[in-house]
Amino acid sequence: MVMLLFGAGRWAPGWGRGSALWLLFTLLGGITSRAAEYRPLPPAAPVGLTADWLIHDVGRNRLILYLPGYHASAHAYYQYVRLRRGQPFPVAFAAQRGLSLFVDNQLIFTADRAGPYAFDLAQRLPAGLVPGTHLLGVWQPGGTPALASFTSEVTATKPDATFDTTAEIAQARAPGPLGQNVLLSFLLVLGLLYGGVRATYQPGLARVFRFDELFGNTSEQATFLARPAFSLLNMLLVLLFGLSFALLLTALHTGLENLPLVRQFVAVPERAIVARVLFYAALIAGFVLGKYLYVSLLAYTFDLRELVAVQYREFLRTTLLAGLFLPFVLLLYLGLNGSYPAAVAGTAAAVIALVLVGTVLRVLHTVHQRASLLNLHLFAYLCATEILPLLILLRLLVFTT
């Protein structure tokens, strides 16, 4: 620019300083207008749903991008959308009964039946919401929404638009092919391990799994309860029980790895099914074996050490007996979950509750035969050793599935 002005003054000596300044401002204005002409435009506002959904990260308490190949299925998914009154926002999807849509945590739709739905989302905005960007939430109680069926194409609202309703609804709760194959493989291994233990420890196994002793009081039962609880056979059976219980909890998407106390010590990816099964099995086996120390400590505190052996032995036997039914419940879940997701999930949760409550009731019955539960001191001890752990387990395993 300086050279240009110098040249202009040299070849046109009649120009004054005003002419030179005029030329300078003219050139600068041209450069500025050309720069403004090529300025990048702002991104277009979203006009419909996208394939990018968000899920709630419990540990960090924030929304993160949902990756189908990494994260496990969830009950609720979210997406930011731009809604304006008078501007159509068509949506179409396949839903189970009870699926609900929320805009900024305000309910706008609930499916009263299973089937396809299509409507204008902008017409269902709550009265108090202003136009702009809002958080759309999709929640399926007792299952997973069929995200693949959600679309905002205008053609989806035409009468001749068809949905593969059966396939979409079946997808809502059934585990993916990879997860189902992993669970079935673990079930096969579990059956082989139970068969190996039965062939190796047949006499001892027959003494442990005697259903007639659960509802009677014989001399053989008293002898059995007096034997040591920690034998090699019992340790193997505890590990097998932990594995069978872990498979059922993994299928129900319990999410124990998201507990704050657990996340401080170990990080288990939600999509790593094998790691979750092994992690759950270790937790369950550790709980069953560690309860002996817990009961012993409280028995020492309450001065009831003579009840430790009988109480823990009865807890161990009833738990191992109940564990024989868990693989069949898992087979029922995997077989019928696609057709009856809510009923099968409720049945599996009820079986877990029955195992936990039945074990506690059996322990209370056995202890009551040796000391009356009307004793307030003994009742407080049993509340601390049996009732309180039961309530915690019900909260973690039943009311979160």
XYZ file of C-alpha atoms in Angstrom:
401
model
C 0.000 0.000 0.000
C 2.824 2.395 0.840
C 4.559 1.534 -2.423
C 1.302 2.166 -4.287
C 0.910 5.608 -2.733
C 4.540 6.393 -3.440
C 4.102 5.414 -7.068
C 0.948 7.498 -7.374
C 2.726 10.559 -6.011
C 5.659 9.982 -8.319
C 3.723 9.481 -11.569
C 1.012 12.022 -10.735
C 2.795 14.887 -9.043
C -0.280 17.055 -9.319
C -2.127 15.032 -6.711
C -2.238 16.418 -3.249
C -2.330 14.809 0.107
C -6.127 14.736 0.039
C -6.158 12.722 -3.156
C -3.721 10.213 -1.693
C -5.808 9.764 1.462
C -8.939 9.368 -0.648
C -7.259 6.585 -2.631
C -6.154 4.876 0.604
C -9.667 4.829 2.114
C -11.148 3.597 -1.154
C -8.777 0.618 -1.271
C -9.340 -0.217 2.398
C -13.108 -0.094 1.919
C -12.861 -2.481 -1.023
C -10.767 -4.972 0.962
C -13.164 -4.784 3.904
C -16.224 -5.331 1.729
C -14.576 -8.310 0.017
C -13.664 -9.847 3.403
C -17.250 -9.448 4.555
C -18.455 -11.067 1.346
C -16.577 -14.331 2.122
C -17.385 -14.452 5.859
C -18.618 -17.994 6.794
C -22.331 -18.304 7.429
C -23.651 -19.551 10.818
C -24.719 -23.210 10.974
C -28.325 -23.881 10.070
C -30.726 -24.507 12.920
C -31.843 -28.143 13.298
C -35.240 -28.768 11.768
C -35.818 -32.326 13.010
C -34.514 -35.251 14.984
C -31.047 -36.648 14.398
C -29.460 -40.010 15.137
C -27.342 -38.495 17.943
C -28.985 -39.233 21.302
C -27.778 -38.431 24.795
C -27.913 -40.496 27.987
C -27.505 -39.515 31.619
C -24.130 -40.338 33.166
C -25.024 -41.067 36.796
C -21.477 -40.893 38.106
C -20.686 -37.473 36.642
C -24.320 -36.249 36.684
C -24.375 -34.950 33.124
C -25.598 -35.877 29.657
C -23.163 -37.674 27.367
C -23.378 -38.862 23.769
C -24.914 -42.329 23.490
C -22.764 -44.761 21.492
C -24.757 -47.901 20.570
C -21.639 -50.001 20.246
C -20.230 -48.962 23.623
C -22.921 -47.977 26.137
C -25.532 -50.356 27.506
C -29.213 -49.797 26.856
C -31.016 -47.269 29.037
C -34.593 -46.382 29.927
C -34.317 -42.686 28.947
C -32.657 -40.857 26.048
C -32.387 -37.138 25.332
C -31.827 -34.787 22.391
C -31.728 -31.007 22.009
C -34.244 -29.732 19.450
C -35.329 -26.292 18.243
C -39.069 -25.804 18.579
C -41.193 -22.833 17.511
C -44.933 -22.447 17.587
C -46.323 -22.475 14.079
C -43.214 -24.173 12.653
C -44.046 -27.870 12.049
C -41.837 -30.445 13.746
C -43.201 -33.852 12.639
C -42.073 -36.951 14.524
C -42.933 -40.601 13.979
C -41.909 -43.635 16.012
C -42.914 -47.093 17.220
C -43.652 -47.346 20.938
C -44.551 -49.781 23.626
C -47.397 -49.047 25.993
C -46.296 -46.441 28.527
C -43.587 -44.719 26.455
C -43.493 -41.030 27.373
C -42.072 -37.902 25.741
C -40.907 -34.880 27.744
C -39.870 -31.377 26.735
C -37.734 -29.723 29.405
C -38.945 -32.351 31.916
C -42.610 -31.580 31.177
C -44.754 -34.492 30.006
C -46.264 -33.968 26.542
C -47.173 -37.507 25.413
C -47.753 -41.023 26.792
C -48.460 -44.052 24.600
C -51.643 -45.809 25.730
C -50.999 -48.834 23.515
C -48.185 -50.514 21.619
C -47.917 -49.425 17.986
C -46.765 -46.667 15.607
C -47.356 -42.965 16.360
C -46.927 -39.786 14.300
C -47.764 -36.179 15.209
C -46.470 -32.609 15.175
C -44.268 -32.035 18.213
C -44.621 -28.243 17.986
C -48.371 -28.476 18.609
C -47.803 -30.284 21.906
C -45.526 -27.672 23.476
C -46.522 -26.720 27.033
C -48.052 -23.271 27.336
C -45.234 -21.784 29.395
C -42.339 -22.700 27.094
C -40.848 -20.016 24.875
C -39.625 -20.802 21.348
C -36.005 -21.893 21.130
C -33.809 -24.848 21.966
C -35.359 -27.396 24.328
C -34.406 -30.795 25.718
C -36.512 -33.634 24.353
C -36.639 -36.730 26.572
C -37.854 -40.211 25.610
C -38.548 -42.584 28.518
C -39.748 -46.184 28.435
C -40.659 -47.607 31.872
C -39.487 -51.175 32.271
C -37.763 -51.216 28.888
C -35.744 -49.365 26.281
C -37.200 -47.053 23.602
C -36.834 -48.171 19.999
C -34.582 -45.309 18.928
C -34.179 -46.627 15.386
C -37.875 -45.968 14.720
C -37.718 -42.252 15.621
C -37.738 -40.026 12.555
C -38.788 -36.493 11.682
C -39.303 -36.998 7.965
C -42.523 -35.551 6.621
C -43.219 -38.731 4.658
C -43.451 -40.645 7.925
C -46.754 -38.932 8.697
C -48.450 -40.065 5.501
C -51.191 -42.664 5.900
C -49.389 -45.184 3.694
C -46.221 -45.066 5.836
C -45.577 -48.458 7.408
C -43.643 -49.502 10.496
C -42.135 -52.814 11.420
C -43.944 -52.487 14.736
C -43.328 -56.004 15.988
C -39.602 -55.814 15.370
C -39.257 -52.373 16.919
C -41.204 -53.296 20.054
C -39.283 -56.521 20.444
C -36.066 -54.524 20.247
C -37.162 -52.315 23.134
C -36.220 -54.719 25.889
C -34.420 -57.664 24.358
C -30.624 -57.632 24.697
C -28.607 -57.339 21.520
C -27.438 -60.450 19.645
C -23.918 -60.092 21.002
C -25.075 -59.744 24.621
C -27.542 -62.607 24.298
C -24.876 -64.896 22.862
C -22.525 -64.037 25.707
C -25.188 -64.792 28.321
C -26.079 -68.098 26.653
C -22.403 -69.041 26.526
C -22.066 -68.315 30.236
C -25.172 -70.425 30.886
C -23.587 -73.334 29.041
C -20.391 -72.990 31.062
C -22.444 -72.761 34.261
C -24.263 -75.996 33.436
C -20.998 -77.782 32.726
C -19.529 -76.562 36.014
C -22.573 -77.724 37.986
C -22.315 -81.097 36.241
C -18.637 -81.374 37.098
C -19.259 -80.552 40.760
C -22.100 -83.061 40.934
C -19.941 -85.811 39.447
C -17.046 -85.069 41.793
C -18.877 -84.343 45.066
C -22.076 -86.359 44.673
C -22.457 -87.494 48.341
C -21.695 -84.033 49.725
C -23.929 -82.342 47.167
C -26.824 -84.609 48.129
C -26.493 -83.494 51.758
C -26.520 -79.814 50.795
C -29.433 -79.903 48.345
C -32.149 -81.587 50.420
C -35.435 -79.763 49.953
C -37.282 -81.866 52.533
C -35.168 -80.397 55.329
C -36.285 -76.863 54.545
C -39.703 -77.523 56.083
C -38.782 -80.071 58.771
C -36.687 -80.408 61.886
C -34.850 -83.715 61.922
C -31.738 -84.946 63.653
C -29.903 -85.033 60.302
C -30.696 -81.353 59.809
C -29.253 -80.502 63.232
C -26.128 -82.476 62.370
C -25.827 -80.719 59.026
C -26.126 -77.266 60.589
C -23.396 -78.122 63.081
C -20.820 -78.914 60.384
C -18.197 -76.376 59.292
C -19.468 -73.938 56.685
C -16.193 -73.351 54.847
C -15.422 -76.482 52.856
C -14.122 -76.834 49.316
C -17.535 -77.942 48.081
C -19.252 -74.943 49.657
C -16.698 -72.549 48.182
C -17.297 -73.952 44.684
C -21.056 -73.744 45.126
C -20.786 -70.134 46.289
C -18.828 -69.243 43.151
C -21.407 -70.968 40.949
C -24.230 -69.173 42.756
C -22.438 -65.854 42.253
C -22.060 -66.567 38.535
C -25.725 -67.536 38.041
C -26.946 -64.505 40.012
C -24.550 -62.247 38.087
C -25.927 -63.451 34.738
C -29.481 -62.570 35.768
C -28.474 -59.149 37.095
C -26.548 -58.408 33.896
C -29.557 -59.323 31.760
C -31.761 -57.006 33.836
C -29.329 -54.074 33.400
C -29.062 -53.559 37.141
C -26.071 -51.196 36.809
C -24.249 -51.924 40.065
C -21.046 -50.589 38.520
C -22.580 -47.093 38.525
C -22.869 -46.947 42.300
C -20.667 -44.127 43.648
C -18.885 -46.406 46.135
C -18.113 -48.984 43.440
C -16.930 -46.420 40.892
C -14.287 -45.167 43.332
C -12.502 -48.531 43.305
C -13.179 -50.093 39.907
C -14.320 -48.901 36.477
C -16.314 -51.417 34.443
C -17.461 -50.375 30.939
C -21.211 -50.732 30.531
C -20.859 -52.502 27.177
C -18.239 -55.016 28.386
C -20.686 -57.804 29.216
C -18.053 -60.390 30.146
C -16.363 -57.958 32.532
C -19.718 -57.031 34.089
C -20.664 -60.680 34.644
C -17.334 -61.478 36.287
C -17.482 -58.285 38.344
C -21.002 -59.049 39.575
C -20.028 -62.650 40.342
C -17.076 -61.474 42.440
C -19.295 -58.991 44.309
C -21.945 -61.611 45.070
C -19.470 -64.299 46.143
C -17.663 -61.729 48.289
C -20.948 -60.754 49.929
C -21.912 -64.371 50.701
C -18.517 -65.206 52.174
C -18.065 -61.849 53.869
C -21.359 -62.111 55.687
C -19.741 -64.592 58.074
C -17.394 -61.873 59.315
C -20.280 -59.413 59.537
C -22.426 -61.840 61.544
C -19.501 -62.791 63.780
C -18.753 -59.164 64.573
C -22.339 -58.334 65.479
C -22.726 -61.578 67.432
C -19.708 -60.610 69.493
C -21.225 -57.164 70.056
C -24.584 -58.605 71.130
C -22.964 -61.492 73.050
C -24.705 -64.121 70.913
C -21.689 -65.936 69.513
C -23.318 -69.352 69.933
C -25.754 -68.524 67.090
C -23.137 -67.636 64.481
C -22.523 -71.154 63.135
C -26.195 -72.122 62.877
C -27.292 -68.775 61.458
C -24.627 -68.611 58.768
C -24.933 -72.299 57.884
C -28.680 -71.909 57.312
C -28.125 -68.737 55.294
C -25.554 -70.518 53.130
C -27.683 -73.611 52.522
C -30.863 -71.682 51.658
C -28.937 -69.341 49.357
C -27.323 -72.210 47.460
C -30.663 -74.005 47.124
C -32.344 -70.887 45.749
C -29.476 -70.415 43.316
C -30.444 -73.604 41.475
C -33.527 -71.844 40.050
C -31.727 -68.738 38.766
C -30.441 -70.281 35.484
C -34.005 -71.311 34.592
C -35.225 -67.782 35.276
C -32.528 -66.434 32.973
C -33.564 -68.854 30.225
C -37.154 -67.681 30.650
C -36.014 -64.071 30.432
C -33.946 -64.557 27.273
C -36.640 -66.620 25.589
C -39.723 -64.492 26.255
C -38.275 -61.033 26.753
C -38.823 -60.027 23.146
C -42.555 -60.838 23.258
C -43.495 -59.930 26.839
C -40.783 -57.555 28.105
C -42.672 -55.988 30.999
C -44.097 -59.280 32.320
C -40.794 -61.132 32.040
C -38.799 -58.336 33.678
C -41.330 -58.166 36.515
C -41.171 -61.937 36.976
C -37.377 -61.919 37.121
C -37.379 -59.088 39.665
C -39.988 -60.970 41.726
C -37.808 -64.091 41.723
C -34.843 -62.070 42.988
C -37.001 -60.606 45.742
C -38.308 -64.085 46.616
C -34.766 -65.454 46.898
C -33.700 -62.631 49.213
C -36.830 -62.594 51.375
C -37.132 -66.395 51.509
C -33.561 -66.762 52.690
C -34.093 -64.291 55.514
C -37.352 -65.951 56.577
C -35.697 -69.371 56.640
C -32.842 -68.037 58.797
C -35.295 -66.420 61.201
C -37.207 -69.703 61.471
C -34.051 -71.684 62.243
C -32.848 -69.201 64.841
C -36.316 -69.092 66.411
C -36.125 -72.855 67.048
C -33.122 -72.255 69.298
C -34.145 -68.979 70.925
C -37.436 -67.112 70.997
C -37.697 -64.092 68.754
C -39.834 -62.429 71.407
C -36.564 -61.620 73.109
C -35.972 -57.959 72.265
C -32.198 -58.389 72.453
C -32.265 -61.256 69.936
C -34.748 -59.401 67.718
C -32.465 -56.361 67.527
C -29.546 -58.635 66.638
C -31.493 -60.268 63.790
C -32.634 -56.887 62.525
C -29.000 -55.799 62.296
C -27.730 -59.026 60.685
C -30.661 -59.987 58.427
C -33.361 -57.331 58.026
C -31.106 -54.337 57.362
C -28.989 -56.123 54.682
C -32.222 -57.394 53.132
C -33.624 -53.883 52.734
C -30.385 -52.661 51.176
C -30.287 -55.552 48.701
C -33.928 -55.079 47.749
C -33.249 -51.424 47.046
C -30.179 -52.177 44.909
C -31.275 -55.322 43.072
C -35.075 -55.204 42.809
C -36.288 -51.624 42.803
C -33.642 -50.488 40.287
C -34.109 -53.226 37.648
